mmCIF file of C-alpha atoms in Angstrom:
data_model
loop_
_atom_site.group_PDB
_atom_site.id
_atom_site.type_symbol
_atom_site.label_atom_id
_atom_site.label_comp_id
_atom_site.label_asym_id
_atom_site.label_seq_id
_atom_site.Cartn_x
_atom_site.Cartn_y
_atom_site.Cartn_z
ATOM 1 C CA MET K 1 12.028 -7.561 -11.827
ATOM 2 C CA SER K 2 9.527 -7.946 -14.589
ATOM 3 C CA MET K 3 9.482 -5.450 -17.527
ATOM 4 C CA ASP K 4 6.440 -6.859 -19.030
ATOM 5 C CA ARG K 5 3.917 -4.329 -20.018
ATOM 6 C CA PRO K 6 2.314 -3.075 -17.049
ATOM 7 C CA ASP K 7 -1.200 -4.095 -16.045
ATOM 8 C CA ASP K 8 -4.176 -1.675 -15.217
ATOM 9 C CA GLY K 9 -4.198 -1.737 -11.500
ATOM 10 C CA THR K 10 -6.379 -0.657 -8.786
ATOM 11 C CA ALA K 11 -4.766 2.802 -8.447
ATOM 12 C CA GLY K 12 -6.774 4.426 -11.225
ATOM 13 C CA PHE K 13 -10.294 5.827 -10.691
ATOM 14 C CA SER K 14 -13.530 4.081 -11.240
ATOM 15 C CA GLY K 15 -15.474 4.937 -14.314
ATOM 16 C CA ALA K 16 -18.238 6.297 -11.979
ATOM 17 C CA GLU K 17 -16.238 9.060 -11.152
ATOM 18 C CA SER K 18 -16.833 11.521 -14.398
ATOM 19 C CA ALA K 19 -15.076 14.679 -15.312
ATOM 20 C CA ARG K 20 -17.969 16.106 -17.609
ATOM 21 C CA ASP K 21 -18.112 19.271 -15.640
ATOM 22 C CA LEU K 22 -14.282 19.846 -16.349
ATOM 23 C CA ASP K 23 -13.422 22.301 -19.296
ATOM 24 C CA ALA K 24 -11.696 20.460 -22.386
ATOM 25 C CA ARG K 25 -7.923 21.173 -21.059
ATOM 26 C CA GLN K 26 -8.677 20.048 -17.356
ATOM 27 C CA GLN K 27 -10.366 17.002 -18.977
ATOM 28 C CA ARG K 28 -7.728 15.906 -20.895
ATOM 29 C CA ILE K 29 -5.307 16.193 -17.997
ATOM 30 C CA PHE K 30 -7.786 14.355 -15.778
ATOM 31 C CA GLU K 31 -8.026 11.598 -18.502
ATOM 32 C CA ILE K 32 -4.427 11.358 -19.049
ATOM 33 C CA MET K 33 -3.403 11.014 -15.439
ATOM 34 C CA ASN K 34 -6.079 8.311 -14.842
ATOM 35 C CA ARG K 35 -4.363 6.421 -17.448
ATOM 36 C CA VAL K 36 -1.067 7.256 -16.002
ATOM 37 C CA ARG K 37 -2.147 6.248 -12.448
ATOM 38 C CA ALA K 38 -3.930 3.197 -13.511
ATOM 39 C CA ALA K 39 -0.501 1.253 -14.613
ATOM 40 C CA TYR K 40 0.695 -1.334 -12.092
ATOM 41 C CA TYR K 41 4.265 -2.475 -12.247
ATOM 42 C CA LYS K 42 5.251 -5.878 -10.957
ATOM 43 C CA THR K 43 8.221 -6.533 -9.029
ATOM 44 C CA LYS K 44 9.892 -9.512 -7.242
ATOM 45 C CA ASN K 45 7.467 -8.811 -4.410
ATOM 46 C CA ASP K 46 4.466 -10.005 -6.205
ATOM 47 C CA GLU K 47 5.638 -13.338 -7.181
ATOM 48 C CA GLN K 48 6.711 -14.094 -3.478
ATOM 49 C CA LEU K 49 3.635 -12.447 -2.227
ATOM 50 C CA GLU K 50 1.507 -14.831 -4.557
ATOM 51 C CA VAL K 51 3.208 -17.909 -3.299
ATOM 52 C CA HIS K 52 2.275 -17.050 0.283
ATOM 53 C CA LEU K 53 -1.184 -16.550 -0.638
ATOM 54 C CA ARG K 54 -1.669 -19.502 -2.561
ATOM 55 C CA ARG K 55 -0.925 -21.576 0.399
ATOM 56 C CA ILE K 56 -3.898 -19.896 2.414
ATOM 57 C CA GLU K 57 -6.038 -20.318 -0.710
ATOM 58 C CA ARG K 58 -5.091 -24.244 -0.170
ATOM 59 C CA GLY K 59 -5.277 -24.281 3.380
ATOM 60 C CA ILE K 60 -8.900 -23.034 3.013
ATOM 61 C CA LYS K 61 -9.960 -25.379 0.232
ATOM 62 C CA ASP K 62 -9.024 -28.430 2.084
ATOM 63 C CA GLY K 63 -10.408 -27.033 5.390
ATOM 64 C CA SER K 64 -7.014 -26.672 7.169
ATOM 65 C CA GLU K 65 -7.787 -26.175 10.992
ATOM 66 C CA PRO K 66 -6.587 -24.146 12.723
ATOM 67 C CA GLY K 67 -6.387 -21.284 10.427
ATOM 68 C CA HIS K 68 -3.315 -19.745 9.260
ATOM 69 C CA ILE K 69 -1.733 -15.928 9.404
ATOM 70 C CA LEU K 70 0.296 -14.202 6.811
ATOM 71 C CA MET K 71 2.272 -11.447 8.279
ATOM 72 C CA ILE K 72 3.205 -8.740 5.730
ATOM 73 C CA SER K 73 5.445 -6.150 6.908
ATOM 74 C CA GLY K 74 7.543 -2.917 5.251
ATOM 75 C CA GLU K 75 8.286 0.397 5.805
ATOM 76 C CA SER K 76 5.739 3.132 5.246
ATOM 77 C CA ALA K 77 5.272 4.068 1.403
ATOM 78 C CA ALA K 78 6.928 0.681 0.663
ATOM 79 C CA GLY K 79 3.611 -0.234 -1.404
ATOM 80 C CA LYS K 80 2.220 -2.750 0.865
ATOM 81 C CA SER K 81 -1.706 -1.866 0.468
ATOM 82 C CA THR K 82 -1.362 -1.548 -3.400
ATOM 83 C CA ILE K 83 0.397 -4.946 -3.641
ATOM 84 C CA VAL K 84 -1.745 -6.799 -1.228
ATOM 85 C CA LYS K 85 -4.966 -5.857 -2.687
ATOM 86 C CA ARG K 86 -3.570 -6.611 -6.101
ATOM 87 C CA GLY K 87 -2.224 -10.028 -4.847
ATOM 88 C CA LEU K 88 -5.734 -11.110 -3.765
ATOM 89 C CA ARG K 89 -7.286 -10.591 -7.149
ATOM 90 C CA VAL K 90 -5.419 -14.052 -8.362
ATOM 91 C CA LEU K 91 -7.140 -15.815 -5.340
ATOM 92 C CA THR K 92 -10.392 -16.453 -7.686
ATOM 93 C CA THR K 93 -11.602 -19.025 -5.417
ATOM 94 C CA LEU K 94 -11.904 -16.448 -2.880
ATOM 95 C CA HIS K 95 -13.911 -13.892 -4.690
ATOM 96 C CA ASP K 96 -17.453 -12.308 -3.784
ATOM 97 C CA TYR K 97 -20.490 -14.615 -5.314
ATOM 98 C CA GLU K 98 -23.775 -14.976 -5.080
ATOM 99 C CA ASP K 99 -25.337 -18.089 -3.123
ATOM 100 C CA GLU K 100 -28.372 -20.074 -4.180
ATOM 101 C CA TYR K 101 -30.685 -17.719 -2.609
ATOM 102 C CA GLY K 102 -29.188 -14.397 -4.381
ATOM 103 C CA GLU K 103 -27.082 -13.609 -1.079
ATOM 104 C CA MET K 104 -23.906 -11.952 -1.356
ATOM 105 C CA MET K 105 -21.004 -14.391 0.224
ATOM 106 C CA ARG K 106 -17.756 -13.016 0.808
ATOM 107 C CA PRO K 107 -15.048 -15.478 1.329
ATOM 108 C CA THR K 108 -12.402 -12.794 1.463
ATOM 109 C CA LEU K 109 -12.658 -9.375 3.701
ATOM 110 C CA TYR K 110 -10.247 -6.493 3.527
ATOM 111 C CA VAL K 111 -10.499 -4.210 6.285
ATOM 112 C CA ARG K 112 -8.435 -1.188 7.175
ATOM 113 C CA ALA K 113 -7.555 -0.977 11.070
ATOM 114 C CA PRO K 114 -8.606 2.709 12.035
ATOM 115 C CA MET K 115 -5.768 4.660 13.995
ATOM 116 C CA GLY K 116 -5.508 3.909 17.462
ATOM 117 C CA CYS K 117 -8.111 1.149 17.650
ATOM 118 C CA SER K 118 -8.523 -1.654 19.947
ATOM 119 C CA MET K 119 -9.438 -5.397 18.888
ATOM 120 C CA VAL K 120 -13.343 -4.305 19.976
ATOM 121 C CA ASP K 121 -13.164 -1.192 17.663
ATOM 122 C CA LEU K 122 -11.447 -3.676 14.801
ATOM 123 C CA ASN K 123 -14.355 -5.856 15.248
ATOM 124 C CA ARG K 124 -17.012 -3.045 14.973
ATOM 125 C CA GLU K 125 -15.063 -1.971 12.029
ATOM 126 C CA ILE K 126 -15.784 -5.512 10.284
ATOM 127 C CA LEU K 127 -19.389 -5.647 11.303
ATOM 128 C CA GLU K 128 -20.023 -2.322 9.789
ATOM 129 C CA LEU K 129 -18.294 -3.525 6.613
ATOM 130 C CA LEU K 130 -20.731 -6.412 6.657
ATOM 131 C CA GLY K 131 -23.552 -4.198 6.835
ATOM 132 C CA TYR K 132 -24.448 -4.521 10.735
ATOM 133 C CA GLU K 133 -26.342 -1.114 11.625
ATOM 134 C CA GLY K 134 -27.142 -2.053 15.262
ATOM 135 C CA ASN K 135 -24.723 -0.430 17.897
ATOM 136 C CA VAL K 136 -22.481 -3.200 18.971
ATOM 137 C CA THR K 137 -21.994 -3.148 22.486
ATOM 138 C CA GLY K 138 -20.757 -5.657 25.222
ATOM 139 C CA SER K 139 -17.824 -7.131 26.415
ATOM 140 C CA PRO K 140 -14.847 -7.980 24.005
ATOM 141 C CA THR K 141 -15.448 -11.536 24.252
ATOM 142 C CA SER K 142 -18.981 -11.145 23.325
ATOM 143 C CA VAL K 143 -18.429 -8.774 20.354
ATOM 144 C CA GLY K 144 -15.476 -11.248 19.115
ATOM 145 C CA HIS K 145 -18.073 -14.123 19.114
ATOM 146 C CA LYS K 146 -20.691 -11.946 17.344
ATOM 147 C CA THR K 147 -17.843 -11.030 14.675
ATOM 148 C CA ARG K 148 -17.045 -14.498 14.204
ATOM 149 C CA ARG K 149 -20.791 -15.363 13.597
ATOM 150 C CA THR K 150 -20.992 -12.812 11.500
ATOM 151 C CA LEU K 151 -18.200 -13.687 9.386
ATOM 152 C CA ARG K 152 -19.492 -17.516 9.176
ATOM 153 C CA ASN K 153 -22.976 -15.879 7.821
ATOM 154 C CA PHE K 154 -21.095 -14.207 5.035
ATOM 155 C CA GLY K 155 -19.044 -17.096 3.955
ATOM 156 C CA THR K 156 -15.652 -15.159 5.091
ATOM 157 C CA LYS K 157 -12.805 -17.421 5.453
ATOM 158 C CA LEU K 158 -9.814 -14.928 4.881
ATOM 159 C CA VAL K 159 -9.957 -11.611 6.626
ATOM 160 C CA VAL K 160 -7.149 -9.193 5.425
ATOM 161 C CA ILE K 161 -6.337 -6.247 8.015
ATOM 162 C CA ASP K 162 -4.320 -3.553 6.684
ATOM 163 C CA ASP K 163 -2.202 -1.236 8.909
ATOM 164 C CA PHE K 164 -2.608 -3.480 11.674
ATOM 165 C CA GLN K 165 -0.105 -1.446 13.397
ATOM 166 C CA HIS K 166 -2.572 0.630 14.458
ATOM 167 C CA VAL K 167 -3.949 -1.808 16.895
ATOM 168 C CA PHE K 168 -0.689 -1.483 18.877
ATOM 169 C CA ASP K 169 -1.400 2.674 18.758
ATOM 170 C CA ALA K 170 -4.754 2.442 20.610
ATOM 171 C CA PRO K 171 -4.832 5.208 23.344
ATOM 172 C CA LYS K 172 -5.527 2.433 26.087
ATOM 173 C CA LYS K 173 -2.350 0.322 25.429
ATOM 174 C CA MET K 174 -3.315 -3.259 24.899
ATOM 175 C CA ASP K 175 -1.215 -5.987 26.075
ATOM 176 C CA PRO K 176 0.271 -7.923 22.615
ATOM 177 C CA ARG K 177 -0.770 -11.282 24.350
ATOM 178 C CA ILE K 178 -4.416 -10.250 24.301
ATOM 179 C CA ILE K 179 -4.210 -9.033 20.822
ATOM 180 C CA LEU K 180 -2.521 -12.643 19.940
ATOM 181 C CA HIS K 181 -5.245 -14.560 22.205
ATOM 182 C CA THR K 182 -7.860 -12.766 20.120
ATOM 183 C CA LEU K 183 -6.444 -13.807 16.841
ATOM 184 C CA LYS K 184 -5.687 -17.246 18.124
ATOM 185 C CA ASN K 185 -9.292 -17.730 18.881
ATOM 186 C CA SER K 186 -10.232 -17.135 15.644
ATOM 187 C CA LEU K 187 -7.737 -19.315 13.901
ATOM 188 C CA GLN K 188 -8.897 -22.231 16.524
ATOM 189 C CA ASP K 189 -12.870 -21.570 16.195
ATOM 190 C CA VAL K 190 -13.983 -25.498 15.682
ATOM 191 C CA MET K 191 -17.213 -24.052 13.801
ATOM 192 C CA TRP K 192 -15.317 -21.559 11.568
ATOM 193 C CA PRO K 193 -11.579 -21.214 11.712
ATOM 194 C CA LEU K 194 -10.457 -18.020 9.966
ATOM 195 C CA HIS K 195 -7.077 -17.199 8.118
ATOM 196 C CA PHE K 196 -5.755 -13.988 8.224
ATOM 197 C CA VAL K 197 -3.324 -11.548 6.418
ATOM 198 C CA LEU K 198 -2.035 -9.006 8.611
ATOM 199 C CA VAL K 199 -0.478 -5.807 6.584
ATOM 200 C CA GLY K 200 1.517 -3.125 8.578
ATOM 201 C CA LEU K 201 4.676 -1.655 9.591
ATOM 202 C CA PRO K 202 7.713 -3.392 11.136
ATOM 203 C CA ASP K 203 6.106 -2.974 14.797
ATOM 204 C CA ILE K 204 3.836 -5.857 13.945
ATOM 205 C CA GLU K 205 7.115 -8.403 13.109
ATOM 206 C CA GLY K 206 7.470 -9.433 16.777
ATOM 207 C CA LEU K 207 3.772 -9.951 17.498
ATOM 208 C CA VAL K 208 4.171 -13.799 17.729
ATOM 209 C CA ASP K 209 7.171 -13.813 20.136
ATOM 210 C CA TYR K 210 4.227 -13.081 22.851
ATOM 211 C CA ASP K 211 3.192 -16.345 22.637
ATOM 212 C CA PRO K 212 4.123 -18.331 25.937
ATOM 213 C CA HIS K 213 3.695 -21.870 24.115
ATOM 214 C CA GLN K 214 5.089 -20.864 20.938
ATOM 215 C CA GLU K 215 1.833 -22.052 18.967
ATOM 216 C CA MET K 216 1.488 -19.266 16.975
ATOM 217 C CA GLU K 217 4.855 -19.335 15.313
ATOM 218 C CA ARG K 218 4.438 -22.414 13.090
ATOM 219 C CA ARG K 219 0.964 -20.892 12.120
ATOM 220 C CA THR K 220 2.244 -17.789 11.007
ATOM 221 C CA ASP K 221 4.397 -16.834 7.901
ATOM 222 C CA GLN K 222 6.340 -13.614 7.533
ATOM 223 C CA PHE K 223 6.819 -11.671 4.525
ATOM 224 C CA VAL K 224 8.892 -8.504 4.511
ATOM 225 C CA LEU K 225 8.735 -6.238 1.558
ATOM 226 C CA GLU K 226 11.720 -5.619 -0.177
ATOM 227 C CA ASP K 227 12.488 -2.265 -1.188
ATOM 228 C CA PRO K 228 13.999 -1.601 -4.918
ATOM 229 C CA ARG K 229 18.070 -1.105 -4.685
ATOM 230 C CA PHE K 230 19.399 0.990 -7.431
ATOM 231 C CA LYS K 231 22.259 -1.556 -8.076
ATOM 232 C CA GLU K 232 19.876 -4.387 -9.101
ATOM 233 C CA ASP K 233 16.572 -1.954 -10.136
ATOM 234 C CA ALA K 234 17.986 0.987 -11.680
ATOM 235 C CA ASP K 235 17.260 -0.345 -15.056
ATOM 236 C CA TYR K 236 13.506 -1.138 -14.366
ATOM 237 C CA VAL K 237 12.853 2.160 -12.601
ATOM 238 C CA THR K 238 14.466 3.905 -15.837
ATOM 239 C CA TRP K 239 12.128 1.878 -17.863
ATOM 240 C CA MET K 240 9.137 2.543 -15.582
ATOM 241 C CA VAL K 241 9.529 6.274 -16.337
ATOM 242 C CA GLU K 242 9.491 6.092 -19.728
ATOM 243 C CA ASP K 243 6.779 4.268 -19.778
ATOM 244 C CA LEU K 244 4.684 6.555 -17.988
ATOM 245 C CA ILE K 245 5.911 9.409 -19.468
ATOM 246 C CA GLN K 246 5.895 7.979 -23.301
ATOM 247 C CA ALA K 247 3.367 5.283 -23.449
ATOM 248 C CA ARG K 248 1.042 6.398 -20.686
ATOM 249 C CA ALA K 249 0.838 10.000 -20.569
ATOM 250 C CA GLY K 250 1.601 10.541 -24.751
ATOM 251 C CA LEU K 251 5.053 13.056 -23.820
ATOM 252 C CA ALA K 252 8.465 12.919 -24.602
ATOM 253 C CA MET K 253 11.528 12.977 -22.498
ATOM 254 C CA SER K 254 13.075 16.398 -22.857
ATOM 255 C CA ARG K 255 16.735 15.974 -23.958
ATOM 256 C CA GLU K 256 17.335 18.236 -20.952
ATOM 257 C CA GLN K 257 17.218 15.960 -17.886
ATOM 258 C CA PRO K 258 18.631 16.054 -14.319
ATOM 259 C CA PHE K 259 22.118 14.328 -14.471
ATOM 260 C CA GLU K 260 21.433 10.787 -13.127
ATOM 261 C CA LEU K 261 18.063 11.061 -13.176
ATOM 262 C CA THR K 262 16.906 7.686 -12.202
ATOM 263 C CA ALA K 263 19.507 7.631 -9.223
ATOM 264 C CA ARG K 264 18.162 11.221 -8.024
ATOM 265 C CA ILE K 265 14.656 9.672 -8.334
ATOM 266 C CA MET K 266 15.355 6.768 -6.237
ATOM 267 C CA HIS K 267 17.096 8.669 -3.614
ATOM 268 C CA ALA K 268 14.337 11.506 -3.490
ATOM 269 C CA ALA K 269 11.762 8.650 -2.982
ATOM 270 C CA ARG K 270 14.087 6.931 -0.542
ATOM 271 C CA ASP K 271 13.985 3.935 -2.551
ATOM 272 C CA ARG K 272 10.321 3.380 -1.783
ATOM 273 C CA PHE K 273 7.859 2.386 -4.352
ATOM 274 C CA GLY K 274 5.066 4.487 -2.737
ATOM 275 C CA LEU K 275 7.033 7.246 -3.355
ATOM 276 C CA ILE K 276 8.925 6.731 -6.454
ATOM 277 C CA LEU K 277 5.682 6.461 -8.291
ATOM 278 C CA PRO K 278 3.849 9.755 -6.906
ATOM 279 C CA LEU K 279 7.118 11.831 -7.645
ATOM 280 C CA ILE K 280 6.770 10.139 -11.810
ATOM 281 C CA TYR K 281 2.968 11.334 -11.626
ATOM 282 C CA TYR K 282 3.775 14.694 -10.324
ATOM 283 C CA ALA K 283 6.466 15.807 -13.101
ATOM 284 C CA ILE K 284 3.701 14.402 -15.655
ATOM 285 C CA GLU K 285 1.047 16.270 -14.228
ATOM 286 C CA ASP K 286 3.274 19.585 -13.914
ATOM 287 C CA ALA K 287 4.170 19.137 -17.891
ATOM 288 C CA LEU K 288 0.804 18.693 -18.355
ATOM 289 C CA GLU K 289 -0.321 21.587 -16.626
ATOM 290 C CA THR K 290 2.139 23.772 -18.304
ATOM 291 C CA GLU K 291 0.912 22.314 -21.645
ATOM 292 C CA SER K 292 4.279 21.040 -22.487
ATOM 293 C CA THR K 293 4.487 18.254 -24.685
ATOM 294 C CA GLU K 294 7.574 17.108 -22.836
ATOM 295 C CA VAL K 295 8.745 16.046 -19.241
ATOM 296 C CA SER K 296 11.946 18.223 -18.060
ATOM 297 C CA THR K 297 14.244 19.190 -15.282
ATOM 298 C CA GLN K 298 11.920 21.822 -14.417
ATOM 299 C CA ASN K 299 8.891 19.510 -14.282
ATOM 300 C CA TRP K 300 11.260 17.217 -11.701
ATOM 301 C CA ILE K 301 12.204 19.965 -9.808
ATOM 302 C CA GLU K 302 8.469 21.150 -9.341
ATOM 303 C CA ALA K 303 7.477 17.545 -8.445
ATOM 304 C CA TYR K 304 9.853 17.070 -5.675
ATOM 305 C CA ALA K 305 9.178 20.370 -4.486
ATOM 306 C CA ARG K 306 5.537 19.043 -4.098
ATOM 307 C CA LEU K 307 6.409 15.535 -2.872
ATOM 308 C CA ALA K 308 8.791 16.840 -0.212
ATOM 309 C CA LYS K 309 6.717 20.003 0.439
ATOM 310 C CA CYS K 310 10.048 22.246 0.368
ATOM 311 C CA GLY K 311 8.610 25.172 -1.810
ATOM 312 C CA ASP K 312 11.105 26.950 -3.902
ATOM 313 C CA ASN K 313 14.158 25.931 -1.749
ATOM 314 C CA ASP K 314 16.460 24.724 -4.177
ATOM 315 C CA ALA K 315 19.273 24.203 -1.799
ATOM 316 C CA GLU K 316 17.103 21.058 -0.460
ATOM 317 C CA ASN K 317 15.621 20.150 -3.932
ATOM 318 C CA VAL K 318 17.076 16.472 -5.040
ATOM 319 C CA MET K 319 16.174 17.548 -8.479
ATOM 320 C CA HIS K 320 18.073 20.535 -8.420
ATOM 321 C CA ALA K 321 20.893 20.599 -6.132
ATOM 322 C CA ASP K 322 24.436 19.862 -7.167
ATOM 323 C CA ASN K 323 24.964 17.812 -3.731
ATOM 324 C CA TRP K 324 21.885 16.151 -3.827
ATOM 325 C CA ARG K 325 23.087 12.943 -2.553
ATOM 326 C CA SER K 326 23.480 14.567 0.966
ATOM 327 C CA ILE K 327 19.914 15.717 1.042
ATOM 328 C CA ILE K 328 18.194 13.062 3.162
ATOM 329 C CA ARG K 329 14.721 13.108 4.114
ATOM 330 C CA THR K 330 12.782 11.129 7.052
ATOM 331 C CA VAL K 331 9.486 9.528 5.899
ATOM 332 C CA ASP K 332 7.018 9.305 8.638
ATOM 333 C CA ARG K 333 4.766 6.385 9.600
ATOM 334 C CA HIS K 334 2.121 7.708 7.051
ATOM 335 C CA GLY K 335 4.471 7.802 4.317
ATOM 336 C CA ASN K 336 5.125 11.354 3.786
ATOM 337 C CA LEU K 337 8.560 12.881 3.249
ATOM 338 C CA GLY K 338 9.644 15.020 6.274
ATOM 339 C CA PRO K 339 12.629 17.406 7.028
ATOM 340 C CA THR K 340 16.234 16.974 5.917
ATOM 341 C CA VAL K 341 17.868 14.903 8.446
ATOM 342 C CA ALA K 342 21.144 15.515 6.508
ATOM 343 C CA SER K 343 22.170 18.052 4.285
ATOM 344 C CA SER K 344 25.705 19.710 3.531
ATOM 345 C CA ALA K 345 23.581 22.549 1.745
ATOM 346 C CA SER K 346 24.512 25.702 3.390
ATOM 347 C CA GLY K 347 22.773 28.220 1.596
ATOM 348 C CA LYS K 348 19.206 28.273 1.253
ATOM 349 C CA ARG K 349 19.112 29.298 -2.265
ATOM 350 C CA ARG K 350 15.084 29.939 -3.539
ATOM 351 C CA ARG K 351 13.734 30.219 -7.229
ATOM 352 C CA LYS K 352 12.756 33.707 -8.207
#
C-alpha cells in the first residue's frame, strides 16, 4: 500500500454546504472534520481496479461489441462505493461533456440500485437519473428498450450499478437467468452496446454461472476487493491514523494510547476500511468536542462505543477491555457493527 500524501477524495462535503449558522466552536469542528473526511488513502485495490477500468475504457473507445461486464464484489463496509467512485475519475475520456448543441452528454452513468428492486425498478431509476419525468409503464421488455434508447440519446456507454445485490432481494424473487438475460441484451445491442460495472456483496459473484451457454463468463471480469491484513498493512494503518490526527486535524497523539492501538483499530473494524476510517474520524471528533488538543485513550473508547453502539459497556469495548481480541462483532449487510458473537468477558462493567 502506498504511503504517498492522501488525495482530497469524494468523502468530504461540497463547498455548497455552508456552516455559516454555526457558532465559532462548532464552525471549527465542522471545518476540521471536513478536512479530515476529505482525505483519500489509496490501497492495492485502487491500482488493480484502475487496470480493469482502463480495459473497459479501451473497449469502449475501439467500439468493442458486445459490451463487457466488470463485477466488483466485497464484504459490507469494505469501501466498495468509495473506491469505485474514485476509480471512475481516472477515466477522463468518459466524463460528462457538452455536445455541439450545448446538450450535456453522459458517457458514464452511476446508479445505486434501490433496496429490493427488480430490473424494471432499476431501469426506472436510470430513466429518472437521466431526467425522464413521465410515468414509466409497460412490460419489462418495453421498459428495457426505452432505457437503452434513452442511454443512447445521452451517449452513455458505461453503466455503473452499485448495491447490485439489491436486485436479488426483490420482494418477488427474480430468476437470476432473467437478470442475466437482461444484461446480455444490453451488451449485445447492435445499435448501442453497453458496458457495465456491477458493484455489490459477494452474493453477486455467481450470477454468470446461470448462463446456460456460458457466453457471459468470457464477457465478465471478476474483481474481489481485498481487505487489509494486520501482518501486511499495520504500518500503513498506523501512518493513516497519524496523518489524519496530526496533519489533517492538527491534533497531537497523546502519550496515553491503548496498548497495541493499530491492532485494536483493525480488530475493532473487522479489518474493513469502511469501518477503520469512521472509527478514526469519531476519535478525532470526540477530542474536538471535548476541546482537547490531543487524541487519547478515552477518545478511542468513546469512538468505538459510538461505532459499535455498545454504550458504556466497557467489557465489550475493544478500546478498553484487556481481552479485546475475544470481542468479535458481526457486520450486517449495510456495513454496521452488530452484537458480539464471541466474548469471554463475563462481567458487564460500565463506566460511571
